[in-house]
Amino acid sequence: MPRILIVEDEAIIRSALKRLLERHRYIVSEAASAEEARELAPSEFDLVISDLRLPGDPGTALIEAAAPAPVLIMTSYASMRSAVDALKQGAVDYVAKPFDHTELLETVERILHKQSMQQGTPPDITDEGGGRQTMIGDCTAMQQVYTRIRKTAPADVTVLIQGESGTGKELVARAIHQQSKRAKAPLICVNCAAIPETLIESELFGHEKGAFTGASAARTGLVEAADGGTLFLDEIGELPLDAQARLLRVLQEGEIRKIGSVETRHVDVRLIAATHRDLRALSKSGEFRLDLYYRLNVMQIELPPLRDREEDVLKIADILLDKACKRHDRQGLRLSRASRQDLRDYPWPGNVRELENALERGVILAEGHLIHPDDLGLGPVTNRPHSSTGNGSTLANESPAPNGDDDDLSLEDYFQHFVLEHQDQMSETELAQKLGISRKNLWERRQRLGIPRKKTARRPT
């Protein structure tokens, strides 16, 4: 249950607010001043509700001390000025005293919900070999994925995971299963696109001996094998219509019937499906059953593509690089600054899987202790538009990579030498393309390094 800290110097108001929140299943602590609140470690609470006027420091003094916990300010001076001042200093919202109980509870619930969506924790996952791994990523979209996993896993409902190939849909399915009530039961993973259409029904639902040519023995299907556990159907959009009808019966009635059998068997299976295709559009064209789509789409988790997770790319790359170095016994290899820039700018149509392959290639091809852009084999890299603030947005203002050395610093000399040598034969656009940077980046680096542009001859008038 969420933990809330109330900071209010008037005991009557403080006690009344505490009783109100506890009746709605919140765990409440209280303090009479900002000084007392600091002693209770306000940053460890889910929310701090503080009066604006307190003995000693004002309530807004807790905004920094409580971070990352949000601070809701109460004020009996319901002027717009005091409210705006509190918000400018970082308060999440304000309420005016005397406050309406319903309105206060709605405000608290809204703040806590937003906070939980923004602070999803990456789940730990056990892979098929028994090893432990954690999903990687701190961006807002991935935090929402973690939150949805945490809330969906114990609900025992059907889940539809959508996302491009290589975004980690199977990892999400494993996380849901391992946080569910079925965690001790089997998780059966099936890639519907990898099984021939003529065999998919037999693989999923089983068959009796002699049911068709080549059926020399009875076979248990994967749905039955997942009884009591979870069945993960990847690329479910590739499932033939006949198999879709059988799967719909499993979801509606909890029954399966083997091919060639007249008997039905009850199964208790939680289904998690994944696809990179638009199932609703497929249902309109008759390629996917609409009734099955509605059965699947009870809970939906949308995985963002890697190109939309710019702040996570290098973090993922460092972890994958470490694993590749261990596999190939190339300890100590690291990415040059130019390589890190390319990794950040590349659009990654193959997502994390393509990133992993590029790093594997880099580890194998690298000579010395640095992986350069040519080793990664990414081809032309189109720079994304970067913000002028935040983490280094271009090669020019990027902070040095960890454990930097003199070899990497020669990139500045290389840039200067390349531009001076080729600018008479190349346009600015061609120079930027060859260097793997944008024209704006090229101009900025010219200014910083004092490299003048070539002078173009004026046309005779």
C-alpha positions as a Python dict, from the first residue, in 0.01 Angstrom:
ca = {
    (1, 'M'): (0, 0, 0),
    (2, 'P'): (123, 355, -73),
    (3, 'R'): (297, 537, 213),
    (4, 'I'): (206, 903, 269),
    (5, 'L'): (372, 1159, 496),
    (6, 'I'): (152, 1442, 630),
    (7, 'V'): (334, 1757, 743),
    (8, 'E'): (96, 1991, 929),
    (9, 'D'): (150, 2196, 1245),
    (10, 'E'): (-218, 2199, 1349),
    (11, 'A'): (-278, 1868, 1529),
    (12, 'I'): (-656, 1863, 1465),
    (13, 'I'): (-616, 1897, 1087),
    (14, 'R'): (-326, 1652, 1084),
    (15, 'S'): (-522, 1385, 1275),
    (16, 'A'): (-835, 1429, 1063),
    (17, 'L'): (-637, 1398, 740),
    (18, 'K'): (-458, 1091, 872),
    (19, 'R'): (-788, 917, 959),
    (20, 'L'): (-933, 1004, 617),
    (21, 'L'): (-637, 855, 430),
    (22, 'E'): (-612, 546, 651),
    (23, 'R'): (-981, 471, 586),
    (24, 'H'): (-884, 448, 219),
    (25, 'R'): (-603, 198, 288),
    (26, 'Y'): (-305, 434, 282),
    (27, 'I'): (-18, 396, 530),
    (28, 'V'): (21, 737, 693),
    (29, 'S'): (299, 897, 897),
    (30, 'E'): (289, 1252, 1034),
    (31, 'A'): (516, 1541, 1127),
    (32, 'A'): (451, 1888, 1268),
    (33, 'S'): (729, 2072, 1084),
    (34, 'A'): (967, 2046, 793),
    (35, 'E'): (1246, 1966, 1037),
    (36, 'E'): (1053, 1669, 1182),
    (37, 'A'): (966, 1555, 830),
    (38, 'R'): (1334, 1545, 728),
    (39, 'E'): (1406, 1311, 1019),
    (40, 'L'): (1149, 1065, 874),
    (41, 'A'): (1334, 1040, 536),
    (42, 'P'): (1059, 1192, 319),
    (43, 'S'): (1218, 1058, -3),
    (44, 'E'): (1119, 706, 103),
    (45, 'F'): (748, 788, 97),
    (46, 'D'): (524, 764, -208),
    (47, 'L'): (375, 1109, -143),
    (48, 'V'): (430, 1402, 93),
    (49, 'I'): (131, 1624, 178),
    (50, 'S'): (255, 1943, 344),
    (51, 'D'): (103, 2267, 464),
    (52, 'L'): (262, 2570, 300),
    (53, 'R'): (302, 2766, 627),
    (54, 'L'): (490, 2572, 893),
    (55, 'P'): (698, 2672, 1195),
    (56, 'G'): (1050, 2721, 1066),
    (57, 'D'): (1094, 2630, 700),
    (58, 'P'): (788, 2645, 471),
    (59, 'G'): (637, 2335, 315),
    (60, 'T'): (806, 2407, -18),
    (61, 'A'): (1142, 2345, 153),
    (62, 'L'): (1052, 1975, 149),
    (63, 'I'): (1030, 1957, -231),
    (64, 'E'): (1402, 1901, -273),
    (65, 'A'): (1441, 1692, 44),
    (66, 'A'): (1159, 1456, -59),
    (67, 'A'): (1271, 1400, -419),
    (68, 'P'): (1184, 1180, -602),
    (69, 'A'): (866, 1161, -391),
    (70, 'P'): (611, 1423, -507),
    (71, 'V'): (499, 1697, -267),
    (72, 'L'): (135, 1811, -254),
    (73, 'I'): (103, 2155, -94),
    (74, 'M'): (-190, 2257, 127),
    (75, 'T'): (-259, 2625, 179),
    (76, 'S'): (-530, 2817, 355),
    (77, 'Y'): (-439, 3113, 135),
    (78, 'A'): (-619, 3005, -177),
    (79, 'S'): (-466, 3281, -384),
    (80, 'M'): (-341, 3196, -729),
    (81, 'R'): (-9, 3358, -646),
    (82, 'S'): (82, 3125, -358),
    (83, 'A'): (-30, 2822, -560),
    (84, 'V'): (171, 2922, -866),
    (85, 'D'): (478, 2993, -652),
    (86, 'A'): (456, 2644, -500),
    (87, 'L'): (420, 2483, -842),
    (88, 'K'): (715, 2681, -978),
    (89, 'Q'): (931, 2547, -696),
    (90, 'G'): (842, 2190, -794),
    (91, 'A'): (526, 2098, -603),
    (92, 'V'): (323, 1839, -791),
    (93, 'D'): (-8, 2016, -713),
    (94, 'Y'): (-186, 2214, -442),
    (95, 'V'): (-515, 2199, -249),
    (96, 'A'): (-682, 2489, -70),
    (97, 'K'): (-798, 2457, 292),
    (98, 'P'): (-1063, 2387, 396),
    (99, 'F'): (-1052, 2110, 133),
    (100, 'D'): (-1327, 1881, 9),
    (101, 'H'): (-1256, 1523, 114),
    (102, 'T'): (-1358, 1372, -219),
    (103, 'E'): (-1151, 1620, -415),
    (104, 'L'): (-846, 1559, -194),
    (105, 'L'): (-873, 1181, -230),
    (106, 'E'): (-907, 1210, -607),
    (107, 'T'): (-599, 1434, -619),
    (108, 'V'): (-396, 1189, -407),
    (109, 'E'): (-505, 893, -620),
    (110, 'R'): (-420, 1075, -943),
    (111, 'I'): (-72, 1174, -820),
    (112, 'L'): (10, 824, -695),
    (113, 'H'): (-113, 666, -1018),
    (114, 'K'): (101, 900, -1228),
    (115, 'Q'): (398, 835, -1001),
    (116, 'S'): (362, 458, -1033),
    (117, 'M'): (347, 488, -1413),
    (118, 'Q'): (668, 689, -1417),
    (119, 'Q'): (859, 472, -1172),
    (120, 'G'): (812, 122, -1305),
    (121, 'T'): (1083, -116, -1186),
    (122, 'P'): (1247, -347, -1441),
    (123, 'P'): (1146, -706, -1358),
    (124, 'D'): (1399, -983, -1299),
    (125, 'I'): (1361, -1277, -1539),
    (126, 'T'): (1491, -1633, -1528),
    (127, 'D'): (1589, -1754, -1874),
    (128, 'E'): (1562, -2112, -2005),
    (129, 'G'): (1910, -2194, -1876),
    (130, 'G'): (1822, -2083, -1524),
    (131, 'G'): (2023, -1760, -1543),
    (132, 'R'): (1887, -1432, -1406),
    (133, 'Q'): (1858, -1116, -1609),
    (134, 'T'): (1685, -780, -1572),
    (135, 'M'): (1502, -595, -1844),
    (136, 'I'): (1705, -288, -1946),
    (137, 'G'): (1572, 64, -1992),
    (138, 'D'): (1478, 372, -1794),
    (139, 'C'): (1283, 570, -2054),
    (140, 'T'): (922, 664, -1981),
    (141, 'A'): (782, 414, -2232),
    (142, 'M'): (968, 123, -2069),
    (143, 'Q'): (869, 232, -1720),
    (144, 'Q'): (509, 211, -1834),
    (145, 'V'): (578, -140, -1966),
    (146, 'Y'): (721, -244, -1627),
    (147, 'T'): (420, -101, -1448),
    (148, 'R'): (180, -281, -1682),
    (149, 'I'): (368, -610, -1627),
    (150, 'R'): (349, -566, -1249),
    (151, 'K'): (-24, -496, -1257),
    (152, 'T'): (-115, -752, -1523),
    (153, 'A'): (86, -1053, -1405),
    (154, 'P'): (-124, -1150, -1098),
    (155, 'A'): (-458, -1086, -1274),
    (156, 'D'): (-450, -1420, -1467),
    (157, 'V'): (-607, -1268, -1780),
    (158, 'T'): (-516, -1302, -2146),
    (159, 'V'): (-248, -1055, -2256),
    (160, 'L'): (-168, -925, -2605),
    (161, 'I'): (190, -794, -2646),
    (162, 'Q'): (242, -573, -2949),
    (163, 'G'): (570, -448, -3088),
    (164, 'E'): (814, -474, -3375),
    (165, 'S'): (1033, -781, -3422),
    (166, 'G'): (1332, -777, -3190),
    (167, 'T'): (1181, -554, -2919),
    (168, 'G'): (1175, -828, -2654),
    (169, 'K'): (818, -959, -2657),
    (170, 'E'): (921, -1301, -2523),
    (171, 'L'): (1104, -1135, -2232),
    (172, 'V'): (781, -956, -2138),
    (173, 'A'): (589, -1286, -2158),
    (174, 'R'): (844, -1453, -1927),
    (175, 'A'): (823, -1163, -1683),
    (176, 'I'): (442, -1186, -1672),
    (177, 'H'): (453, -1561, -1617),
    (178, 'Q'): (720, -1545, -1346),
    (179, 'Q'): (530, -1275, -1153),
    (180, 'S'): (198, -1459, -1184),
    (181, 'K'): (29, -1720, -966),
    (182, 'R'): (136, -1980, -1224),
    (183, 'A'): (509, -1914, -1183),
    (184, 'K'): (583, -2270, -1063),
    (185, 'A'): (394, -2423, -1356),
    (186, 'P'): (540, -2452, -1709),
    (187, 'L'): (572, -2168, -1959),
    (188, 'I'): (540, -2307, -2312),
    (189, 'C'): (666, -2074, -2588),
    (190, 'V'): (556, -2126, -2949),
    (191, 'N'): (657, -1921, -3255),
    (192, 'C'): (356, -1959, -3484),
    (193, 'A'): (555, -1832, -3784),
    (194, 'A'): (819, -2105, -3745),
    (195, 'I'): (581, -2403, -3773),
    (196, 'P'): (452, -2513, -4116),
    (197, 'E'): (83, -2439, -4166),
    (198, 'T'): (7, -2810, -4218),
    (199, 'L'): (153, -2900, -3878),
    (200, 'I'): (47, -2608, -3656),
    (201, 'E'): (-281, -2764, -3539),
    (202, 'S'): (-109, -3092, -3456),
    (203, 'E'): (166, -2909, -3267),
    (204, 'L'): (-78, -2701, -3064),
    (205, 'F'): (-361, -2944, -2998),
    (206, 'G'): (-203, -3288, -3048),
    (207, 'H'): (-326, -3582, -3254),
    (208, 'E'): (-428, -3944, -3216),
    (209, 'K'): (-244, -4234, -3376),
    (210, 'G'): (-347, -4269, -3739),
    (211, 'A'): (-522, -3932, -3751),
    (212, 'F'): (-335, -3850, -4073),
    (213, 'T'): (-57, -3990, -4288),
    (214, 'G'): (258, -4013, -4083),
    (215, 'A'): (81, -4003, -3744),
    (216, 'S'): (239, -4327, -3625),
    (217, 'A'): (180, -4248, -3257),
    (218, 'A'): (-44, -4028, -3046),
    (219, 'R'): (99, -3688, -2959),
    (220, 'T'): (23, -3442, -2679),
    (221, 'G'): (-19, -3086, -2802),
    (222, 'L'): (156, -2783, -2661),
    (223, 'V'): (-169, -2638, -2525),
    (224, 'E'): (-218, -2949, -2312),
    (225, 'A'): (149, -2941, -2211),
    (226, 'A'): (90, -2591, -2072),
    (227, 'D'): (-203, -2708, -1855),
    (228, 'G'): (-188, -2523, -1523),
    (229, 'G'): (71, -2283, -1662),
    (230, 'T'): (112, -2027, -1939),
    (231, 'L'): (111, -2063, -2318),
    (232, 'F'): (297, -1792, -2510),
    (233, 'L'): (207, -1771, -2878),
    (234, 'D'): (453, -1544, -3058),
    (235, 'E'): (355, -1402, -3401),
    (236, 'I'): (-5, -1510, -3348),
    (237, 'G'): (-102, -1311, -3658),
    (238, 'E'): (49, -1598, -3864),
    (239, 'L'): (-190, -1857, -3715),
    (240, 'P'): (-414, -2021, -3982),
    (241, 'L'): (-790, -1965, -3956),
    (242, 'D'): (-866, -2329, -3866),
    (243, 'A'): (-620, -2315, -3577),
    (244, 'Q'): (-768, -1981, -3472),
    (245, 'A'): (-1111, -2146, -3437),
    (246, 'R'): (-965, -2420, -3216),
    (247, 'L'): (-779, -2164, -3005),
    (248, 'L'): (-1097, -1962, -2959),
    (249, 'R'): (-1265, -2268, -2808),
    (250, 'V'): (-976, -2306, -2564),
    (251, 'L'): (-1027, -1945, -2450),
    (252, 'Q'): (-1406, -1966, -2434),
    (253, 'E'): (-1464, -2314, -2295),
    (254, 'G'): (-1124, -2426, -2167),
    (255, 'E'): (-1147, -2734, -2390),
    (256, 'I'): (-921, -2899, -2646),
    (257, 'R'): (-981, -3190, -2882),
    (258, 'K'): (-693, -3372, -3045),
    (259, 'I'): (-695, -3418, -3421),
    (260, 'G'): (-863, -3752, -3494),
    (261, 'S'): (-1028, -3773, -3152),
    (262, 'V'): (-1396, -3741, -3054),
    (263, 'E'): (-1316, -3669, -2690),
    (264, 'T'): (-1256, -3326, -2540),
    (265, 'R'): (-1028, -3249, -2251),
    (266, 'H'): (-1046, -2955, -2012),
    (267, 'V'): (-733, -2747, -1970),
    (268, 'D'): (-646, -2453, -1747),
    (269, 'V'): (-411, -2234, -1951),
    (270, 'R'): (-328, -1867, -1938),
    (271, 'L'): (-263, -1735, -2288),
    (272, 'I'): (-13, -1461, -2371),
    (273, 'A'): (0, -1368, -2739),
    (274, 'A'): (240, -1143, -2927),
    (275, 'T'): (247, -992, -3273),
    (276, 'H'): (411, -720, -3480),
    (277, 'R'): (104, -700, -3704),
    (278, 'D'): (-221, -504, -3669),
    (279, 'L'): (-471, -776, -3574),
    (280, 'R'): (-769, -543, -3604),
    (281, 'A'): (-673, -459, -3964),
    (282, 'L'): (-619, -830, -4035),
    (283, 'S'): (-965, -907, -3899),
    (284, 'K'): (-1121, -655, -4137),
    (285, 'S'): (-952, -826, -4432),
    (286, 'G'): (-1066, -1170, -4312),
    (287, 'E'): (-714, -1293, -4224),
    (288, 'F'): (-779, -1300, -3850),
    (289, 'R'): (-1096, -1380, -3658),
    (290, 'L'): (-1246, -1072, -3499),
    (291, 'D'): (-1396, -1273, -3211),
    (292, 'L'): (-1052, -1417, -3133),
    (293, 'Y'): (-898, -1068, -3144),
    (294, 'Y'): (-1145, -948, -2881),
    (295, 'R'): (-1070, -1254, -2667),
    (296, 'L'): (-698, -1188, -2689),
    (297, 'N'): (-711, -815, -2631),
    (298, 'V'): (-813, -821, -2264),
    (299, 'M'): (-490, -653, -2155),
    (300, 'Q'): (-248, -497, -2401),
    (301, 'I'): (120, -414, -2359),
    (302, 'E'): (286, -201, -2628),
    (303, 'L'): (663, -235, -2659),
    (304, 'P'): (842, 73, -2798),
    (305, 'P'): (1091, 30, -3084),
    (306, 'L'): (1456, 91, -3002),
    (307, 'R'): (1466, 410, -3214),
    (308, 'D'): (1219, 565, -2967),
    (309, 'R'): (1437, 472, -2668),
    (310, 'E'): (1733, 694, -2745),
    (311, 'E'): (1844, 734, -2383),
    (312, 'D'): (1848, 354, -2339),
    (313, 'V'): (2049, 258, -2649),
    (314, 'L'): (2399, 304, -2504),
    (315, 'K'): (2302, 142, -2174),
    (316, 'I'): (2175, -166, -2359),
    (317, 'A'): (2481, -160, -2586),
    (318, 'D'): (2725, -162, -2292),
    (319, 'I'): (2557, -466, -2136),
    (320, 'L'): (2536, -656, -2467),
    (321, 'L'): (2898, -566, -2546),
    (322, 'D'): (3014, -704, -2212),
    (323, 'K'): (2835, -1034, -2284),
    (324, 'A'): (2981, -1052, -2637),
    (325, 'C'): (3333, -986, -2505),
    (326, 'K'): (3298, -1273, -2258),
    (327, 'R'): (3169, -1510, -2528),
    (328, 'H'): (3462, -1434, -2759),
    (329, 'D'): (3725, -1388, -2487),
    (330, 'R'): (3793, -1026, -2587),
    (331, 'Q'): (3790, -863, -2244),
    (332, 'G'): (3873, -493, -2236),
    (333, 'L'): (3719, -402, -2572),
    (334, 'R'): (3514, -85, -2573),
    (335, 'L'): (3334, 143, -2815),
    (336, 'S'): (3503, 450, -2959),
    (337, 'R'): (3322, 781, -2923),
    (338, 'A'): (3237, 777, -3293),
    (339, 'S'): (3089, 427, -3254),
    (340, 'R'): (2880, 537, -2958),
    (341, 'Q'): (2752, 831, -3162),
    (342, 'D'): (2659, 597, -3449),
    (343, 'L'): (2479, 361, -3212),
    (344, 'R'): (2275, 650, -3078),
    (345, 'D'): (2193, 790, -3424),
    (346, 'Y'): (2117, 466, -3608),
    (347, 'P'): (1740, 399, -3654),
    (348, 'W'): (1762, 26, -3560),
    (349, 'P'): (1494, -127, -3782),
    (350, 'G'): (1584, -467, -3630),
    (351, 'N'): (1566, -327, -3275),
    (352, 'V'): (1759, -492, -2990),
    (353, 'R'): (1830, -805, -3194),
    (354, 'E'): (2003, -596, -3461),
    (355, 'L'): (2198, -406, -3195),
    (356, 'E'): (2319, -734, -3046),
    (357, 'N'): (2430, -858, -3389),
    (358, 'A'): (2617, -532, -3462),
    (359, 'L'): (2808, -554, -3133),
    (360, 'E'): (2890, -921, -3192),
    (361, 'R'): (3028, -823, -3532),
    (362, 'G'): (3228, -542, -3374),
    (363, 'V'): (3385, -771, -3114),
    (364, 'I'): (3493, -1017, -3383),
    (365, 'L'): (3632, -758, -3628),
    (366, 'A'): (3790, -509, -3388),
    (367, 'E'): (4167, -475, -3391),
    (368, 'G'): (4326, -333, -3080),
    (369, 'H'): (4112, -233, -2786),
    (370, 'L'): (3857, -4, -2958),
    (371, 'I'): (3553, -88, -3171),
    (372, 'H'): (3524, 166, -3452),
    (373, 'P'): (3218, 241, -3672),
    (374, 'D'): (3350, 26, -3961),
    (375, 'D'): (3365, -274, -3726),
    (376, 'L'): (2994, -242, -3647),
    (377, 'G'): (2894, -252, -4015),
    (378, 'L'): (2584, -35, -3973),
    (379, 'G'): (2610, 141, -4307),
    (380, 'P'): (2501, 505, -4350),
    (381, 'V'): (2381, 664, -4028),
    (382, 'T'): (2129, 946, -4043),
    (383, 'N'): (2153, 1174, -3741),
    (384, 'R'): (1843, 1220, -3533),
    (385, 'P'): (1741, 1569, -3423),
    (386, 'H'): (1885, 1613, -3073),
    (387, 'S'): (1789, 1844, -2795),
    (388, 'S'): (2030, 2122, -2711),
    (389, 'T'): (2013, 2026, -2347),
    (390, 'G'): (2049, 1704, -2151),
    (391, 'N'): (2308, 1439, -2220),
    (392, 'G'): (2558, 1505, -2499),
    (393, 'S'): (2359, 1539, -2818),
    (394, 'T'): (2637, 1538, -3075),
    (395, 'L'): (2985, 1405, -3116),
    (396, 'A'): (3120, 1753, -3052),
    (397, 'N'): (2975, 1799, -2706),
    (398, 'E'): (2964, 1440, -2594),
    (399, 'S'): (3135, 1369, -2265),
    (400, 'P'): (3425, 1121, -2290),
    (401, 'A'): (3337, 755, -2269),
    (402, 'P'): (3440, 573, -1952),
    (403, 'N'): (3807, 473, -1939),
    (404, 'G'): (3896, 707, -2227),
    (405, 'D'): (4249, 706, -2365),
    (406, 'D'): (4469, 894, -2612),
    (407, 'D'): (4370, 674, -2909),
    (408, 'D'): (4015, 803, -2897),
    (409, 'L'): (4126, 1166, -2874),
    (410, 'S'): (4283, 1138, -3221),
    (411, 'L'): (3930, 1158, -3363),
    (412, 'E'): (3958, 1536, -3340),
    (413, 'D'): (4275, 1530, -3549),
    (414, 'Y'): (4116, 1289, -3794),
    (415, 'F'): (3816, 1517, -3835),
    (416, 'Q'): (4030, 1822, -3899),
    (417, 'H'): (4257, 1638, -4142),
    (418, 'F'): (3964, 1485, -4334),
    (419, 'V'): (3779, 1815, -4376),
    (420, 'L'): (4085, 2012, -4488),
    (421, 'E'): (4186, 1739, -4732),
    (422, 'H'): (3846, 1686, -4895),
    (423, 'Q'): (3652, 2012, -4870),
    (424, 'D'): (3778, 2132, -5210),
    (425, 'Q'): (3628, 1825, -5379),
    (426, 'M'): (3317, 1770, -5164),
    (427, 'S'): (3012, 1974, -5071),
    (428, 'E'): (2921, 2025, -4705),
    (429, 'T'): (2649, 1762, -4741),
    (430, 'E'): (2893, 1505, -4881),
    (431, 'L'): (3147, 1580, -4606),
    (432, 'A'): (2882, 1533, -4337),
    (433, 'Q'): (2765, 1204, -4492),
    (434, 'K'): (3120, 1068, -4511),
    (435, 'L'): (3182, 1161, -4147),
    (436, 'G'): (2848, 1017, -4037),
    (437, 'I'): (2725, 1344, -3887),
    (438, 'S'): (2469, 1610, -3974),
    (439, 'R'): (2549, 1934, -4158),
    (440, 'K'): (2465, 2125, -3840),
    (441, 'N'): (2711, 1908, -3646),
    (442, 'L'): (2975, 1969, -3916),
    (443, 'W'): (2924, 2345, -3891),
    (444, 'E'): (2945, 2340, -3510),
    (445, 'R'): (3269, 2142, -3515),
    (446, 'R'): (3417, 2376, -3775),
    (447, 'Q'): (3343, 2668, -3544),
    (448, 'R'): (3487, 2494, -3239),
    (449, 'L'): (3806, 2377, -3413),
    (450, 'G'): (3852, 2695, -3615),
    (451, 'I'): (3834, 2525, -3957),
    (452, 'P'): (3719, 2780, -4218),
    (453, 'R'): (3484, 2674, -4494),
    (454, 'K'): (3624, 2679, -4847),
    (455, 'K'): (3547, 2995, -5037),
    (456, 'T'): (3321, 2949, -5335),
    (457, 'A'): (3404, 3152, -5643),
    (458, 'R'): (3158, 3431, -5709),
    (459, 'R'): (2971, 3420, -6034),
    (460, 'P'): (3063, 3706, -6275),
    (461, 'T'): (2799, 3976, -6282),
}
